[in-house]
Amino acid sequence: MGEKIKKIIKIRYILAILILVCVFFIAFNYAKDTAATKEITYNEFINLLEKNQVSKVVIENENLIITPSENNEEYKGKTLFTANINDRNLISKLKEANVKLEWKNTKDNLINIISFSWIIPLVIIFFIWKYIKLKKENKYLLAQIKELTEKKDNNIINDEKSENQ
């Protein structure tokens, strides 16, 4: 019985470690994303555009993802974003400034982000837990089968002894 308790404790520690690893992974990705991105106002974006400090703009449904040019020291190495205001003159301003322009549908990306950061780790943890549980149940069933076959063998031997006497 002591071995079963030790195994249960060991399994719980393994599951706790797996959960902590997943939480750490999610927190690390969040911290990395927040360090590499910065929200700016639309007016700041227009000022950067007028100073030719923008190299690329990705237009999404709700946001503008802005890549600063290499000569921009303030936002070097960061990706900027601001709200996508329906400015009719924006496209012409971007073309005048020779800014690379892309459009992106973010609905698919949101599903991918949710699935990769939450659903897949939880599914992996679930299958590991089921595997450990099945392995434990199989060992328990094998022990019961072994015990029953030993009892059956003992009963057969006892029956043979009683018949011989």
Short mmCIF file of C-alpha atoms in Angstrom, two decimals:
data_model
loop_
_atom_site.label_atom_id
_atom_site.label_comp_id
_atom_site.label_asym_id
_atom_site.label_seq_id
_atom_site.Cartn_x
_atom_site.Cartn_y
_atom_site.Cartn_z
CA MET A 1 0.00 0.00 0.00
CA GLY A 2 2.90 2.35 0.72
CA GLU A 3 4.16 1.96 -2.85
CA LYS A 4 0.78 3.00 -4.24
CA ILE A 5 0.81 6.18 -2.16
CA LYS A 6 4.36 6.96 -3.32
CA LYS A 7 3.33 6.44 -6.95
CA ILE A 8 0.28 8.68 -6.55
CA ILE A 9 2.44 11.40 -4.99
CA LYS A 10 5.00 11.00 -7.78
CA ILE A 11 2.27 11.32 -10.43
CA ARG A 12 0.90 14.43 -8.74
CA TYR A 13 4.36 16.00 -8.68
CA ILE A 14 4.83 15.24 -12.38
CA LEU A 15 1.45 16.77 -13.24
CA ALA A 16 2.18 19.82 -11.09
CA ILE A 17 5.53 20.29 -12.84
CA LEU A 18 3.90 19.96 -16.27
CA ILE A 19 1.27 22.54 -15.36
CA LEU A 20 3.95 24.91 -14.04
CA VAL A 21 5.97 24.48 -17.24
CA CYS A 22 2.90 25.35 -19.34
CA VAL A 23 2.13 28.40 -17.18
CA PHE A 24 5.79 29.51 -17.39
CA PHE A 25 5.75 29.05 -21.17
CA ILE A 26 2.60 31.14 -21.55
CA ALA A 27 3.93 33.86 -19.21
CA PHE A 28 7.28 33.95 -21.04
CA ASN A 29 5.57 34.36 -24.42
CA TYR A 30 3.36 37.11 -23.03
CA ALA A 31 6.36 38.96 -21.55
CA LYS A 32 8.31 38.60 -24.80
CA ASP A 33 5.40 39.94 -26.84
CA THR A 34 4.82 42.92 -24.55
CA ALA A 35 8.53 43.82 -24.57
CA ALA A 36 8.67 43.74 -28.37
CA THR A 37 5.45 45.67 -29.03
CA LYS A 38 4.29 49.13 -28.01
CA GLU A 39 0.98 50.90 -28.46
CA ILE A 40 1.12 54.45 -29.76
CA THR A 41 -1.57 56.99 -30.55
CA TYR A 42 -2.76 57.58 -34.07
CA ASN A 43 -1.31 61.10 -33.95
CA GLU A 44 2.12 59.69 -33.02
CA PHE A 45 1.83 57.34 -35.99
CA ILE A 46 1.03 60.24 -38.34
CA ASN A 47 4.00 62.21 -36.92
CA LEU A 48 6.32 59.24 -37.53
CA LEU A 49 4.92 58.91 -41.04
CA GLU A 50 5.54 62.60 -41.79
CA LYS A 51 9.15 62.25 -40.54
CA ASN A 52 9.66 59.18 -42.84
CA GLN A 53 10.34 56.95 -39.84
CA VAL A 54 7.93 54.17 -40.88
CA SER A 55 9.02 51.35 -43.19
CA LYS A 56 5.98 49.05 -43.18
CA VAL A 57 2.32 49.11 -42.12
CA VAL A 58 0.05 46.08 -41.84
CA ILE A 59 -3.62 47.02 -41.83
CA GLU A 60 -5.77 44.68 -39.74
CA ASN A 61 -9.45 44.86 -38.90
CA GLU A 62 -8.93 46.77 -35.65
CA ASN A 63 -5.23 47.75 -35.58
CA LEU A 64 -2.43 49.13 -37.66
CA ILE A 65 0.81 47.21 -37.10
CA ILE A 66 3.70 49.58 -37.70
CA THR A 67 7.34 48.68 -38.34
CA PRO A 68 9.60 51.68 -37.68
CA SER A 69 12.39 52.41 -40.13
CA GLU A 70 16.00 51.68 -39.19
CA ASN A 71 16.80 55.35 -38.59
CA ASN A 72 14.21 55.55 -35.79
CA GLU A 73 16.22 55.27 -32.55
CA GLU A 74 13.28 55.69 -30.18
CA TYR A 75 11.39 52.57 -31.33
CA LYS A 76 14.32 50.53 -32.65
CA GLY A 77 13.60 46.77 -32.57
CA LYS A 78 9.96 47.22 -31.57
CA THR A 79 6.72 46.68 -33.41
CA LEU A 80 4.23 49.48 -32.88
CA PHE A 81 0.47 49.33 -33.11
CA THR A 82 -2.38 51.78 -33.01
CA ALA A 83 -6.12 51.72 -33.60
CA ASN A 84 -7.27 51.41 -37.19
CA ILE A 85 -9.20 54.62 -37.70
CA ASN A 86 -11.02 54.76 -41.02
CA ASP A 87 -8.86 57.55 -42.38
CA ARG A 88 -9.58 57.92 -46.10
CA ASN A 89 -6.28 59.72 -46.69
CA LEU A 90 -4.11 57.10 -44.97
CA ILE A 91 -3.46 54.95 -48.05
CA SER A 92 -2.37 57.95 -50.11
CA LYS A 93 -0.13 59.18 -47.25
CA LEU A 94 1.50 55.74 -47.01
CA LYS A 95 2.08 55.60 -50.77
CA GLU A 96 3.58 59.11 -50.80
CA ALA A 97 5.99 58.11 -48.02
CA ASN A 98 6.96 54.87 -49.90
CA VAL A 99 5.82 52.71 -46.99
CA LYS A 100 5.34 49.01 -47.64
CA LEU A 101 1.65 48.22 -47.16
CA GLU A 102 -0.12 44.93 -46.34
CA TRP A 103 -3.62 43.87 -45.34
CA LYS A 104 -4.27 41.03 -42.94
CA ASN A 105 -7.37 39.19 -41.73
CA THR A 106 -6.96 38.81 -37.96
CA LYS A 107 -9.86 36.46 -37.28
CA ASP A 108 -7.82 33.41 -38.29
CA ASN A 109 -4.82 34.61 -36.29
CA LEU A 110 -6.85 34.96 -33.10
CA ILE A 111 -7.98 31.33 -33.38
CA ASN A 112 -4.38 30.20 -33.91
CA ILE A 113 -3.14 32.20 -30.94
CA ILE A 114 -5.80 30.77 -28.63
CA SER A 115 -5.23 27.20 -29.82
CA PHE A 116 -1.44 27.33 -29.55
CA SER A 117 -1.29 29.10 -26.21
CA TRP A 118 -4.12 27.36 -24.35
CA ILE A 119 -5.83 24.46 -26.06
CA ILE A 120 -2.82 22.47 -27.26
CA PRO A 121 -0.95 22.55 -23.90
CA LEU A 122 -4.13 21.53 -22.07
CA VAL A 123 -4.74 18.66 -24.51
CA ILE A 124 -1.14 17.48 -24.05
CA ILE A 125 -1.52 17.58 -20.25
CA PHE A 126 -4.81 15.68 -20.52
CA PHE A 127 -3.28 12.89 -22.63
CA ILE A 128 -0.27 12.58 -20.34
CA TRP A 129 -2.61 12.34 -17.36
CA LYS A 130 -4.75 9.68 -19.12
CA TYR A 131 -1.61 7.71 -20.06
CA ILE A 132 -0.34 7.72 -16.48
CA LYS A 133 -3.79 6.80 -15.16
CA LEU A 134 -4.17 3.91 -17.66
CA LYS A 135 -0.69 2.64 -16.86
CA LYS A 136 -1.54 2.67 -13.15
CA GLU A 137 -4.86 0.86 -13.77
CA ASN A 138 -3.15 -1.76 -15.96
CA LYS A 139 -0.62 -2.52 -13.21
CA TYR A 140 -3.46 -2.83 -10.71
CA LEU A 141 -5.43 -5.15 -13.02
CA LEU A 142 -2.36 -7.30 -13.70
CA ALA A 143 -1.78 -7.64 -9.95
CA GLN A 144 -5.41 -8.71 -9.47
CA ILE A 145 -5.18 -11.25 -12.31
CA LYS A 146 -1.97 -12.65 -10.86
CA GLU A 147 -3.58 -12.91 -7.42
CA LEU A 148 -6.66 -14.66 -8.84
CA THR A 149 -4.60 -17.14 -10.87
CA GLU A 150 -2.52 -17.94 -7.78
CA LYS A 151 -5.71 -18.53 -5.77
CA LYS A 152 -7.09 -20.70 -8.56
CA ASP A 153 -3.86 -22.71 -8.72
CA ASN A 154 -3.89 -23.09 -4.93
CA ASN A 155 -7.54 -24.25 -5.03
CA ILE A 156 -6.72 -26.80 -7.75
CA ILE A 157 -3.78 -28.12 -5.73
CA ASN A 158 -5.93 -28.27 -2.58
CA ASP A 159 -8.71 -30.08 -4.49
CA GLU A 160 -6.21 -32.62 -5.85
CA LYS A 161 -4.81 -33.22 -2.37
CA SER A 162 -8.28 -33.73 -0.91
CA GLU A 163 -9.17 -36.18 -3.72
CA ASN A 164 -5.98 -38.18 -3.13
CA GLN A 165 -6.63 -38.57 0.57
#
